[in-house]
Amino acid sequence: MSPDATESTAFEPHDHQDCIVRTVAEAEAHCAREKLRLTPIRRRVLEILLEEHRAMGAYDVLSRLTAEGLGAHPPLAYRALDFLVSHGFAHRIARLNAFVACGRPGENHRPAFLICRSCNSVAEAHIPTDSSLLGDEAAAMGFKIESASIEAEGICPACSEAN
Amino acid sequence: MSPDATESTAFEPHDHQDCIVRTVAEAEAHCAREKLRLTPIRRRVLEILLEEHRAMGAYDVLSRLTAEGLGAHPPLAYRALDFLVSHGFAHRIARLNAFVACGRPGENHRPAFLICRSCNSVAEAHIPTDSSLLGDEAAAMGFKIESASIEAEGICPACSEAN
DNA sequence: TGTGAGCGTGTTACTTGATAACAAACCGAC
DNA sequence: GTCGGTTTGTTATCAAGTAACACGCTCACA
């Protein structure tokens, strides 16, 4: 499972339709293995996130669902998003109060996010899993880290060119 | 300005009153140097954050201000908090939609936050300034990082003992 | 072939977080 | 003193997130 040089990130042109289909299939397989239910709404929300390939607010997702006749109440979107996040199919970007589909579902990874402040596209970078950067200092203070997130904001290549 | 072994973090017992007085004095000096105005409201908000030594929502701060007869409108709190954050006297914790006083005002630092999920106390850890961790990977993608934040959640020593 | 437990969804209402827009007051400089 | 910029007062509104409870499906087990 070495980093693949041709792996697609949000910042590189890639066969997007294929990327959606493949990721949904992976999610389906994962759910089957884990006896989770990828219900129509959950599946649709995952697809929507994948289609956009950028951070979307819960209400953005909701309005897509509403447009498709799938319902109009906030909990609808939040519940689906919570499911996706808690099972690793999506991530929450705290800085933006938004959500983005995971680029490597199933893989147990420590994502860091590169967020374009111009177009909101989000790419995942990978932190070397042995890097204990914070861990040592936290341990010295007696603090037990349970989860950590790294979010970097800047300009993506496309917006940089377009400036 | 080397890291001081006796430096106080939110997780260690320390002379809190002194810590407040000293930090406010530092903020005052800094504002004088930079020709910034540490108005009564801004100063009071800083004191409130320092008194708590934990992440506070803007509305928590506002209710303190209101109780003290200083006003009751959200912009009051947000404007003061924006001032404090933009001049380095406080930080915003995205994960919590909350604010915390800066532990090292004036120093140009790259903070990482250790957030106790039990009591919301927040300590700042320091990232080695030469660590380019993300930088290399971002550069390879053509992404220009402008700012980054690291937020770790877990259990602080006090809550860990109390469990 | 129920039936009931657990999960997912529908719905209402609400809390919390954040900002837009404009008016009034303050303050320092010239 | 008066002008310009900053700060504060005020109203209103938008955006994000959740509580609470009812309904209904489905799957296992009797």
Coordinates of N, CA and C (backbone and C1' of nucleotides) in Angstrom, one line a residue, chain A residues 37 57-59 74-75 78-79 92 96-97 99, chain D residues 15-22 24-27:
Chain A
R37 N -24.7 -0.5 7.3 CA -25.8 -0.3 6.3 C -25.5 1.0 5.5
G57 N -20.5 22.3 3.3 CA -21.2 22.5 4.5 C -22.3 21.5 4.5
A58 N -22.8 21.2 5.8 CA -23.9 20.2 5.9 C -25.1 20.7 5.2
Y59 N -25.3 22.0 5.2 CA -26.5 22.6 4.5 C -26.4 22.6 3.0
P74 N -32.4 19.3 8.6 CA -31.0 19.2 8.9 C -30.5 17.8 9.4
P75 N -31.3 17.2 10.4 CA -30.8 16.0 10.9 C -30.5 14.9 9.8
Y78 N -27.0 15.7 8.7 CA -26.0 15.4 9.8 C -25.9 14.0 10.1
R79 N -27.0 13.2 10.1 CA -26.9 11.8 10.4 C -26.1 11.1 9.4
R92 N -14.3 15.6 8.6 CA -14.8 16.9 8.9 C -13.7 17.9 9.0
L96 N -13.6 24.9 8.5 CA -14.6 25.4 7.6 C -16.0 24.9 8.0
N97 N -16.1 24.2 9.1 CA -17.4 23.6 9.5 C -18.0 22.9 8.2
F99 N -17.4 19.3 5.3 CA -17.1 17.9 5.2 C -16.5 17.6 3.8
Chain D
dA15 P -27.0 31.8 4.9 O5' -26.2 31.0 6.0 C5' -25.0 31.5 6.5 C4' -24.4 30.6 7.5 C3' -24.6 29.1 7.1 O3' -23.3 28.5 7.3 C1' -25.5 29.5 9.3
dA16 P -23.1 26.9 7.1 O5' -23.2 26.4 8.6 C5' -22.2 26.8 9.6 C4' -22.4 26.1 10.9 C3' -22.5 24.6 10.7 O3' -21.6 24.0 11.7 C1' -24.4 25.4 12.0
dG17 P -21.4 22.5 11.8 O5' -22.5 22.1 12.9 C5' -22.3 22.6 14.2 C4' -23.5 22.1 15.0 C3' -23.7 20.6 15.0 O3' -23.4 20.2 16.3 C1' -25.7 21.9 14.9
dT18 P -23.7 18.7 16.7 O5' -25.1 18.7 17.5 C5' -25.3 19.7 18.4 C4' -26.6 19.6 19.1 C3' -27.0 18.1 19.4 O3' -27.5 18.1 20.7 C1' -28.7 19.2 18.2
dA19 P -27.7 16.8 21.5 O5' -29.0 17.1 22.3 C5' -29.5 18.4 22.3 C4' -31.0 18.4 22.8 C3' -31.4 17.0 23.3 O3' -32.4 17.3 24.3 C1' -32.6 17.5 21.3
dA20 P -32.9 16.1 25.3 O5' -34.3 15.8 24.7 C5' -35.1 16.9 24.1 C4' -36.4 16.3 23.5 C3' -36.7 14.8 23.9 O3' -38.1 14.8 24.1 C1' -36.5 14.9 21.6
dC21 P -38.7 13.5 24.9 O5' -39.6 12.9 23.8 C5' -40.5 13.8 23.1 C4' -40.9 13.1 21.8 C3' -41.2 11.6 21.9 O3' -42.5 11.5 21.2 C1' -39.8 12.0 20.1
dA22 P -43.4 10.1 21.5 O5' -44.1 10.0 20.1 C5' -44.3 11.2 19.3 C4' -44.3 10.7 17.8 C3' -44.9 9.3 17.6 O3' -45.7 9.4 16.4 C1' -42.7 9.4 16.7
dG24 P -45.9 4.8 10.3 O5' -44.7 3.9 9.7 C5' -43.7 4.6 9.0 C4' -42.5 3.7 8.8 C3' -43.0 2.2 8.6 O3' -42.1 1.6 7.7 C1' -41.5 2.3 10.4
dC25 P -42.6 0.5 6.6 O5' -41.3 -0.2 6.3 C5' -40.1 0.5 5.9 C4' -38.9 -0.1 6.6 C3' -38.8 -1.6 6.3 O3' -37.5 -1.8 5.7 C1' -38.4 -1.2 8.6
dT26 P -37.3 -3.2 4.8 O5' -36.3 -4.0 5.7 C5' -35.3 -3.4 6.6 C4' -34.7 -4.5 7.5 C3' -35.1 -5.9 7.0 O3' -34.1 -6.8 7.5 C1' -35.9 -5.6 9.1
dC27 P -33.1 -7.5 6.6 O5' -32.1 -8.1 7.7 C5' -31.8 -7.4 8.9 C4' -32.0 -8.3 10.1 C3' -32.0 -9.8 9.8 O3' -31.3 -10.5 10.8 C1' -33.9 -9.3 11.0

